Structure formats: structure tokens, C-alpha cells
């Protein structure tokens, strides 16, 4: 009975994963398409032409590089800010915590077109030129809430007496944080960072207002579709996926190696 | 969830803590997951693409060029609206370094971006921007653009007659077209079962639910007006209201499947719809893969839209900008542009030059329309700010639910 | 619910403020200040004062309700799809945990537009999805998936699924496995163990995930634009149009504030219902 329930769950989960990757499959497939014209909507014939000529659209690659740089910086900063807020909100009772809570939720409720344009007005008032920095600032702004809420879901229910116990054992507060608290909440931080990274890569309208004359990947694709939608876009998307997949796989293998070396189990609590 | 509840667990707790304090690397392992994603993709980014492109450098390259002696020309245009040779050729011919960015993808969005800075007389870091007729008109009315220097524009003589004088820029003091396109009817004869000739074919009940119109107000209203026998170049509020009413009725009746930007292209290609108000350039781009598709300028007429070059008033490189504008109005150069971006040029003689370098393209009436076709093209009347808002409101009400 | 840190030292009383300072300052400067300007704009309607709000509520009530309906549907669907997957990754995936988690987020590395085009290919009138549903007699001969409510809600669900999965995963993953085993011993069915032990412990994640899904979905404008017909137009698209095309800034601003207010009140109610002591 229990095993049946397990198999049902496993099967269902695999199906959902499949659902997540259904459009990805189509994207990869169409990177091998060979349209004679400028759009890539109808399947013509299998060809690796686009793969052999992936840099045909220079601006496309420049835009992807820019997007990755922006995402890296904004993710790092937003993760730090958000994690600190999450820690403060769950660990302490303090005056103003409800206000902070509200402040976290409000940016999520605001329509993006409004977020983007109001921010632009602010930059103009402050005489800040739009470009890489303003894009990063904007991305940090909307990512902090996502990070804080995600990390908080992790910390909720954390037994802070663990920290006291550790200090009883003679550890300094910093050591307590890095050796006790951080390992337990780390999965939450990592997940939040992944979310923030994805959000940044995908953002369109807020970036549009604050990019000056820089072009990020979503901006390029949105703009390009008016004139053409070449398979190179699919090629780039597939390449990004492949590299990420390889990187993920590598970290898993690394994890295995270090764990086996130390003869430890995977999860800290089980 | 305190673990202090049961005694036996205390021992475990202490054991765990000792483990935690001495175990290293957990954080590193988890961080690797996220870090790997970032690093891996950054590596890819580093590998991809040849030279560090000029558009990416931004402020730094401006300083570098200024130091080198010349002022860099900064052009903003729509994506895929130029061939690959023109910019390098221009740089070689004139010695003017050029930074060409494809960051305009919607008139309204671009305007929202530059409105505030130009209002405060702040630089927008661009010397030439390319915007559609009505948006160009708005910028001109707001005083955001600088007049063209005719003394540096001898090739202005090549301007095609039909666009020499337009209502939004009398005498062409501030703008000249970069490329133009036509808005008409795109359709699949296999799905409609017959050839179409009139705008009002789109309202034929036989095609219920298989029809799309554009979210572009002037194109859609203009075409419907032509079908009602009205002249868009003289559109009155009553005309607009009548056309909007007809559209609203068609929408609520289920005749119109949706209102699109240029995503009608994939719907046509996939067979989701049979007829669309369509831009000639799109059908041209689809033609090779979908030879069934046709574009027609209906018998009542079609709309002409141009994307016009404008010089923002805050630009300090007006001479360089004029050099570019003059350069592209040489029919040899405009033919090269059209060969890479198959739209209409407004420079006389482009057709003949095009026949030399791209004979097939030159034969296409979508790229090189005969005079008879040009005569049937209309441009929507230039609107004041108040009219623009009011007509937009009427239109949005007609197309939205 | 969690025990808070004891300790009355001066350092720890200052600590929370120091911790939240960077993030809060950032949000205050780059969110609150611009929003105040927006609020001022919303009150400058043609007929002065609250006229823009009046128009917002009377003309666009349908759009508001529709958007909330779609967002709710998408959130529930995301919950139904995401919770089991999060559970699977947390408890059944063992060494592949991080890999699977990465896989969940991976689709986001292609842009929204590229993903949606792929969906359009799948959902095309002559495409595989419609074909299958027609075979199963779920759709009629002239039935279609694109430009319907199904497509829009489907798009919303798909694009916000990672936002549901990740928070639920993080709160599930920290549950002590021995607790679950003990519960399974106590309750005869795995469902009972789940209901009494795992589910309540995962509520923080469910709460966070629902918020991160519902709120942005309600204000979304692009799914309805690309996958829906005019009958599916959401309030986000209206605001976008009023802002960029019609340029009626007071109306756009007031629509935004109404949206923000309603959602925030909804979140408060939801928080109270779930029994959490604060708003998020």
C-alpha cells in the first residue's frame, strides 16, 4: 500500500517534470529547423545549419552576455539583502517588523510597467544615466522580496536554541552562525538565489525602462520578433540549457566525491 | 519544534552540534549548485561572439572615441532593419565611428523611455532615432527633435514624391523615412477558398473566428475606414467612432479572433487564422517557408507607414548625423539596405540599383511597389495630443473586453 | 511559532535593525519613493482628486475580477502540480536533489517569449495538443486551445510553477525524516501521516509559494496578450495600455493602486486564515 502510494507519487512527479520541459523540448527541436525565410514557426527540415553558424546574430550574443552579467550581480546582492531580512524577521521580535513585512509584499503587487517607469523617473530626478547600473539596481529591487520570502519559508520553525547550545559548547557567535545556522538554512538561500537569477534573466518591462541604450536578452528577442525569429535564438537557448545542465551535473558529482571522501551521509538531519 | 522535549535527544543534539562545528564544506557544496549555474553560463558568454561589441561598452567607448579625436555617431533603430555592410561601409567612407544599437521595439515603450529625459533637456545618448510616423509627429510637436540641416543633405532631392510633404512634418524639416512598409491584408487562399480583393472581406461571416486585426490603432482604424469609403488622411472623430463601432461589433460577434502585434505571422503560418491585417514585410519574410500566403493592397487602398530618422534635440553630433542621413539617401546605399532588410525605401532610384544586386527582390511588389500601388497608399492624419489620447481610448474600448 | 532568541544584550536589540537595514533602505529608495510619486499622479485626474479611482473601479471591475479568477486558478493548479514534485525532490530524490531543483528553474533561462512561442507551437489549432484532445473527444471538431481561457491560465500556471515549487521544497526539505517515519508508524496510512505531520510543517512554504504565484499572476499582462483573445484581457494589459498607448497616467496609476490594495488586503486575510502571525 505504501509502496503503491510511493510509485504514484514518483510517477506524478516525473509527469510534472515532463510538463515543465515540454516547451524546452520544442525549443531544442526547432533549433535544428531550417526555415528558408526569417521566421521559425513551421517545421521545414532537419539541419544543423544554425548550429554551425551560431554567431550569425552578433547582437543576440552581446545581449545574452549582458543579461548574464546583470543576473550575476543582482542575484548576489539581492540574496544577501533578502537573507538578512529573512533572518531578522524570524529570529527577532522587533518594532517595525510588520512594516518590513508589508514592504516585502508591496513590490510584488505592483504592476511591472509602473515599477519600471517610476524608477526611471527617480533616476532622472537624481541625474543618474540609465545603463548597466540602473538595470542592476532595478533587478535587485524586485528580487529582494522573492529571496526574503523563500528563505523565510526555510527558516520558519528553526530552533534557535540550537544556537544557544552551540554557544554553550564554546563556539563564538560567528562560528555559530557559519557552522550551525547557515548550513541548515543554506538550501533555502540557494533556492532563493536560483529564483532571483531566473527572474533577472527573464525580466522584460522593468529592464526596458531602465536600460538606457543597453540591450538585454529578453529585450533583444522581443524586439527582433518584429522582423525575424531565426533558429539561432533557439540555438542560444539550447546552449544555455546544456551548459547549465552540465554545471549542475558537475556539482552533483563533486558533492558525491567529497561526501564519499568523508564517509558522511547526504542530509544533515537524517 | 523544540528538541529539548525528550532526554534521549539531548545526547543526539550534542553529537550533531559537534558534527556541525567540525564539518566543513556543506555551504560550499550547496553554493556550488547556484554558483555552477552562474559560472557555467558566464563561461559560455565569454566564449560566444567574436569581438567585444561596441554596443556593449557604452560610456567607456564614448570616452575612448572622444579621446581618439572624432565624435561617435549613436544610432538607435528597430532590430533587423539593416544589412550587415552599411555601417562598416559608412565608417570607411566618412571616417565617422558609428555605434548602431537595435533597441527600439515598440513606439509607445520607446517614447516612455525618452520622454522624461528629453522633457528635462537631458541627453538620451543617441544622435539618430527611428520612429514611426505618428510617434515622429508627437516628438516634433513636443519640440524634442532638432531640424535637419538641408545644407548637408543634398540627397534630399532623391526623396520619393509621395512622402515629400506629410501632415506631421510639413516640408520634411525634422524627419525623413528610413524604411517604409505597407499595411494591407495577409491571407491564405487555401483557407479562404477564394481570392480576396476588398477590405470588407475580413468581415465576411464565412471567416468567423479566423480573422485577426492589429493592435496598432492607425493601421486598423485606417483600413476599416477605407473599407467604409472614408479617407484616413482626413479622419474625423465621427469617422473614427464609426470604424471603432464596426470593429467592436465584429469582436463581440466572434468574427475577430484576436488583436495582435506581429504575432499574427505565426498564426497565419500555423493555419490558426485565414486572414489578418498584415504588414507587407512580415508576409515577405514568411513567403519562403509558406508560399501559400499572399499579401494584397485591397482595392479600396492600403496604409503606408514609415519609420523616420529623427535627431534628438540634445544630440551634440548633428553633423555626423546629417552625414549618415545623406549617405543612406544615395540610391546605391539604400538598395544595399533594402537587400538586407526587405522593406520600401523612400529614395528614388533604389529599385534600379536593387535590380543590380538582388534581382529577385527587385521584382517583388512588396519591396519595390509599382507607382500604381504607391498611389493607393494612405497615411493616417497627424493627430494632436488630445486627439491621440481620445482616439486611443475609443480604440482600446473597441478592441478590449 | 519558532522560539525567538533570548538575550537582552544591547547588541541583540540592535541586531534586527542592522540586519534589515540594507534591504529595507534599498526598497525604500528604489521602490517607496517612486511609488509616492505615482500616488501623486493618481490624484491628478482630469476631474481632480479621486476621479481616476472612480473611473478605475467602475469601468474595469470586470478586468479585476477576471484577473483574480485567473490568478487563483493558476495558483491552485501550480499547487496541485508543484507540491508533489517538491515533495518528490525533498524526500525521494536523494543525491539528485540539487540537480532536480536546478531542472525546475532551468526553463527560465530561455526567455519568456521563446518559451511561449514553443507553447504556441504545441497548442496550435493543427498541433499535437489539439489533435490529441479531439481524439479523446474533449474538444469538438472546430475546437481550439489558443486564444482561450485555458491557454491563458495554462500559461500563467506554467510560468509561475517554479515560484511555487521552490518555497515548498525548502520548507519540506528541512523536516526531520525521523519525524515522518514516526508519524507513519503512528498513523496506519501514508496519507494520514502526511496530513498530520508533513502538511502542517510545510505550510510556511505553501504560503510563500502561493504568494509568489498569485500576486505576480494577478498583475500579469503578457500571458493574456500572447495566448488569449480579447475576452481574456487582464488588468495588467489594461494598465499597460493606459500607460503606454492612451497615456492616461492618472488612470493607470489609480488602477495600479487599486490592484495593489486589493491584493495586499487579500494577503492579510490569507495570512490570518493560515494562522501565521504576520503578513508574510
Short mmCIF file of N, CA, C and O in Angstrom, two decimals, chain A residues 100-164:
data_model
loop_
_atom_site.label_atom_id
_atom_site.label_comp_id
_atom_site.label_asym_id
_atom_site.label_seq_id
_atom_site.Cartn_x
_atom_site.Cartn_y
_atom_site.Cartn_z
N UNK A 100 8.10 46.02 7.83
CA UNK A 100 9.05 45.37 6.92
C UNK A 100 8.34 44.30 6.11
O UNK A 100 8.54 44.15 4.91
N UNK A 101 7.47 43.54 6.78
CA UNK A 101 6.68 42.54 6.08
C UNK A 101 5.89 43.15 4.94
O UNK A 101 5.87 42.65 3.81
N UNK A 102 5.23 44.25 5.25
CA UNK A 102 4.42 44.92 4.23
C UNK A 102 5.31 45.39 3.08
O UNK A 102 4.98 45.23 1.91
N UNK A 103 6.45 45.94 3.46
CA UNK A 103 7.38 46.45 2.45
C UNK A 103 7.84 45.34 1.51
O UNK A 103 8.10 45.56 0.34
N UNK A 104 7.92 44.11 2.04
CA UNK A 104 8.33 43.00 1.19
C UNK A 104 7.24 42.65 0.18
O UNK A 104 7.52 42.33 -0.97
N UNK A 105 6.01 42.69 0.62
CA UNK A 105 4.92 42.24 -0.24
C UNK A 105 4.56 43.27 -1.31
O UNK A 105 4.21 42.92 -2.43
N UNK A 106 4.65 44.54 -0.95
CA UNK A 106 4.18 45.58 -1.87
C UNK A 106 4.81 45.56 -3.27
O UNK A 106 4.10 45.68 -4.26
N UNK A 107 6.13 45.42 -3.40
CA UNK A 107 6.67 45.43 -4.76
C UNK A 107 6.11 44.30 -5.61
O UNK A 107 5.98 44.43 -6.83
N UNK A 108 5.76 43.17 -4.97
CA UNK A 108 5.20 42.06 -5.72
C UNK A 108 3.85 42.42 -6.30
O UNK A 108 3.46 41.94 -7.35
N UNK A 109 3.11 43.27 -5.56
CA UNK A 109 1.75 43.58 -6.00
C UNK A 109 1.72 44.68 -7.06
O UNK A 109 0.68 44.90 -7.68
N UNK A 110 2.83 45.36 -7.25
CA UNK A 110 2.82 46.50 -8.16
C UNK A 110 3.03 46.04 -9.59
O UNK A 110 3.94 45.26 -9.86
N UNK A 111 2.21 46.51 -10.52
CA UNK A 111 2.38 46.15 -11.92
C UNK A 111 3.76 46.56 -12.41
O UNK A 111 4.26 47.63 -12.08
N UNK A 112 4.36 45.72 -13.21
CA UNK A 112 5.75 45.94 -13.61
C UNK A 112 5.93 47.22 -14.42
O UNK A 112 6.94 47.90 -14.27
N UNK A 113 4.96 47.54 -15.26
CA UNK A 113 5.12 48.73 -16.09
C UNK A 113 5.23 49.95 -15.19
O UNK A 113 5.98 50.89 -15.48
N UNK A 114 4.53 49.91 -14.09
CA UNK A 114 4.56 51.03 -13.15
C UNK A 114 5.86 51.05 -12.38
O UNK A 114 6.49 52.10 -12.20
N UNK A 115 6.31 49.89 -11.92
CA UNK A 115 7.59 49.78 -11.22
C UNK A 115 8.71 50.35 -12.08
O UNK A 115 9.54 51.13 -11.63
N UNK A 116 8.69 49.95 -13.35
CA UNK A 116 9.78 50.34 -14.24
C UNK A 116 9.79 51.84 -14.51
O UNK A 116 10.83 52.48 -14.43
N UNK A 117 8.62 52.37 -14.82
CA UNK A 117 8.62 53.78 -15.22
C UNK A 117 8.82 54.70 -14.03
O UNK A 117 9.48 55.74 -14.15
N UNK A 118 8.29 54.35 -12.85
CA UNK A 118 8.51 55.21 -11.69
C UNK A 118 9.98 55.23 -11.32
O UNK A 118 10.53 56.27 -10.93
N UNK A 119 10.62 54.08 -11.46
CA UNK A 119 12.04 54.02 -11.15
C UNK A 119 12.83 54.90 -12.11
O UNK A 119 13.76 55.61 -11.72
N UNK A 120 12.43 54.85 -13.37
CA UNK A 120 13.11 55.70 -14.36
C UNK A 120 12.99 57.16 -13.98
O UNK A 120 13.96 57.92 -14.03
N UNK A 121 11.78 57.58 -13.57
CA UNK A 121 11.61 58.97 -13.16
C UNK A 121 12.55 59.33 -12.01
O UNK A 121 13.14 60.40 -11.99
N UNK A 122 12.67 58.40 -11.08
CA UNK A 122 13.57 58.65 -9.95
C UNK A 122 15.00 58.87 -10.43
O UNK A 122 15.69 59.80 -10.03
N UNK A 123 15.45 58.00 -11.34
CA UNK A 123 16.82 58.11 -11.83
C UNK A 123 17.04 59.45 -12.52
O UNK A 123 18.09 60.07 -12.40
N UNK A 124 16.04 59.85 -13.27
CA UNK A 124 16.18 61.12 -13.97
C UNK A 124 16.25 62.28 -12.98
O UNK A 124 17.04 63.21 -13.16
N UNK A 125 15.41 62.19 -11.94
CA UNK A 125 15.46 63.24 -10.92
C UNK A 125 16.83 63.32 -10.28
O UNK A 125 17.31 64.40 -9.95
N UNK A 126 17.44 62.16 -10.11
CA UNK A 126 18.75 62.14 -9.46
C UNK A 126 19.87 62.31 -10.46
O UNK A 126 21.04 62.22 -10.11
N UNK A 127 19.51 62.53 -11.72
CA UNK A 127 20.51 62.71 -12.78
C UNK A 127 21.42 61.51 -12.95
O UNK A 127 22.61 61.66 -13.20
N UNK A 128 20.86 60.32 -12.79
CA UNK A 128 21.63 59.10 -12.99
C UNK A 128 21.38 58.59 -14.40
O UNK A 128 20.24 58.43 -14.81
N UNK A 129 22.44 58.35 -15.13
CA UNK A 129 22.27 57.90 -16.51
C UNK A 129 21.88 56.43 -16.55
O UNK A 129 22.43 55.62 -15.83
N UNK A 130 20.94 56.11 -17.41
CA UNK A 130 20.48 54.72 -17.49
C UNK A 130 21.49 53.85 -18.20
O UNK A 130 22.05 54.24 -19.21
N UNK A 131 21.70 52.68 -17.66
CA UNK A 131 22.65 51.76 -18.28
C UNK A 131 22.78 50.55 -17.40
O UNK A 131 21.86 50.18 -16.68
N UNK A 132 23.93 49.92 -17.44
CA UNK A 132 24.16 48.69 -16.68
C UNK A 132 23.77 48.85 -15.22
O UNK A 132 23.05 48.04 -14.65
N UNK A 133 24.24 49.95 -14.60
CA UNK A 133 24.00 50.10 -13.17
C UNK A 133 22.52 50.22 -12.84
O UNK A 133 22.04 49.63 -11.87
N UNK A 134 21.79 50.97 -13.64
CA UNK A 134 20.38 51.13 -13.32
C UNK A 134 19.62 49.82 -13.53
O UNK A 134 18.68 49.52 -12.79
N UNK A 135 20.04 49.04 -14.52
CA UNK A 135 19.39 47.75 -14.69
C UNK A 135 19.60 46.89 -13.45
O UNK A 135 18.67 46.28 -12.93
N UNK A 136 20.85 46.86 -12.98
CA UNK A 136 21.16 46.04 -11.81
C UNK A 136 20.37 46.53 -10.60
O UNK A 136 19.80 45.74 -9.85
N UNK A 137 20.33 47.84 -10.41
CA UNK A 137 19.58 48.39 -9.28
C UNK A 137 18.13 47.93 -9.33
O UNK A 137 17.55 47.49 -8.33
N UNK A 138 17.53 48.03 -10.51
CA UNK A 138 16.13 47.63 -10.65
C UNK A 138 15.95 46.15 -10.34
O UNK A 138 15.01 45.76 -9.65
N UNK A 139 16.85 45.33 -10.86
CA UNK A 139 16.72 43.89 -10.63
C UNK A 139 16.86 43.53 -9.16
O UNK A 139 16.14 42.68 -8.65
N UNK A 140 17.79 44.18 -8.50
CA UNK A 140 17.93 43.93 -7.06
C UNK A 140 16.62 44.29 -6.36
O UNK A 140 16.12 43.55 -5.51
N UNK A 141 16.06 45.41 -6.77
CA UNK A 141 14.85 45.90 -6.11
C UNK A 141 13.74 44.88 -6.18
O UNK A 141 13.10 44.57 -5.17
N UNK A 142 13.49 44.29 -7.34
CA UNK A 142 12.36 43.37 -7.35
C UNK A 142 12.72 41.97 -6.91
O UNK A 142 11.83 41.15 -6.67
N UNK A 143 14.00 41.66 -6.76
CA UNK A 143 14.37 40.31 -6.34
C UNK A 143 14.38 40.14 -4.83
O UNK A 143 14.18 39.03 -4.33
N UNK A 144 14.62 41.23 -4.11
CA UNK A 144 14.79 41.11 -2.66
C UNK A 144 13.58 40.42 -2.02
O UNK A 144 13.73 39.53 -1.18
N UNK A 145 12.37 40.80 -2.45
CA UNK A 145 11.17 40.21 -1.84
C UNK A 145 11.12 38.71 -2.08
O UNK A 145 10.82 37.94 -1.16
N UNK A 146 11.43 38.27 -3.30
CA UNK A 146 11.38 36.85 -3.59
C UNK A 146 12.36 36.09 -2.72
O UNK A 146 12.04 35.02 -2.18
N UNK A 147 13.57 36.65 -2.58
CA UNK A 147 14.59 35.97 -1.77
C UNK A 147 14.13 35.89 -0.32
O UNK A 147 14.16 34.84 0.31
N UNK A 148 13.68 37.04 0.21
CA UNK A 148 13.31 37.08 1.63
C UNK A 148 12.20 36.08 1.93
O UNK A 148 12.26 35.33 2.91
N UNK A 149 11.18 36.05 1.08
CA UNK A 149 10.06 35.14 1.34
C UNK A 149 10.47 33.68 1.23
O UNK A 149 10.02 32.84 2.01
N UNK A 150 11.32 33.38 0.28
CA UNK A 150 11.74 31.99 0.11
C UNK A 150 12.62 31.54 1.26
O UNK A 150 12.44 30.46 1.82
N UNK A 151 13.58 32.37 1.63
CA UNK A 151 14.47 31.98 2.73
C UNK A 151 13.68 31.88 4.02
O UNK A 151 13.91 31.01 4.86
N UNK A 152 12.71 32.79 4.17
CA UNK A 152 11.93 32.74 5.40
C UNK A 152 11.15 31.45 5.52
O UNK A 152 11.02 30.92 6.61
N UNK A 153 10.65 30.95 4.39
CA UNK A 153 9.94 29.67 4.44
C UNK A 153 10.86 28.58 4.97
O UNK A 153 10.41 27.61 5.57
N UNK A 154 12.12 28.76 4.75
CA UNK A 154 13.09 27.77 5.22
C UNK A 154 13.37 27.95 6.71
O UNK A 154 13.45 27.00 7.47
N UNK A 155 13.54 29.20 7.11
CA UNK A 155 13.96 29.43 8.50
C UNK A 155 12.81 29.23 9.48
O UNK A 155 13.04 28.91 10.63
N UNK A 156 11.59 29.44 8.99
CA UNK A 156 10.43 29.29 9.86
C UNK A 156 10.50 27.99 10.65
O UNK A 156 10.64 26.93 10.08
N UNK A 157 10.42 28.07 11.93
CA UNK A 157 10.47 26.85 12.72
C UNK A 157 11.88 26.44 13.07
O UNK A 157 12.10 25.38 13.65
N UNK A 158 12.81 27.25 12.72
CA UNK A 158 14.19 26.94 13.09
C UNK A 158 14.33 27.03 14.60
O UNK A 158 13.85 27.96 15.23
N UNK A 159 14.97 26.06 15.15
CA UNK A 159 15.09 26.03 16.60
C UNK A 159 16.31 26.85 17.01
O UNK A 159 17.44 26.40 16.91
N UNK A 160 16.04 28.06 17.46
CA UNK A 160 17.15 28.93 17.78
C UNK A 160 17.92 28.47 19.02
O UNK A 160 19.04 28.92 19.27
N UNK A 161 17.31 27.57 19.79
CA UNK A 161 18.05 27.09 20.96
C UNK A 161 19.28 26.30 20.55
O UNK A 161 20.21 26.11 21.31
N UNK A 162 19.27 25.84 19.30
CA UNK A 162 20.46 25.17 18.77
C UNK A 162 21.67 26.11 18.88
O UNK A 162 22.77 25.70 19.23
N UNK A 163 21.40 27.37 18.55
CA UNK A 163 22.50 28.34 18.60
C UNK A 163 23.00 28.49 20.03
O UNK A 163 24.21 28.52 20.29
N UNK A 164 22.05 28.59 20.96
CA UNK A 164 22.46 28.71 22.37
C UNK A 164 23.29 27.51 22.78
O UNK A 164 24.33 27.65 23.44
#
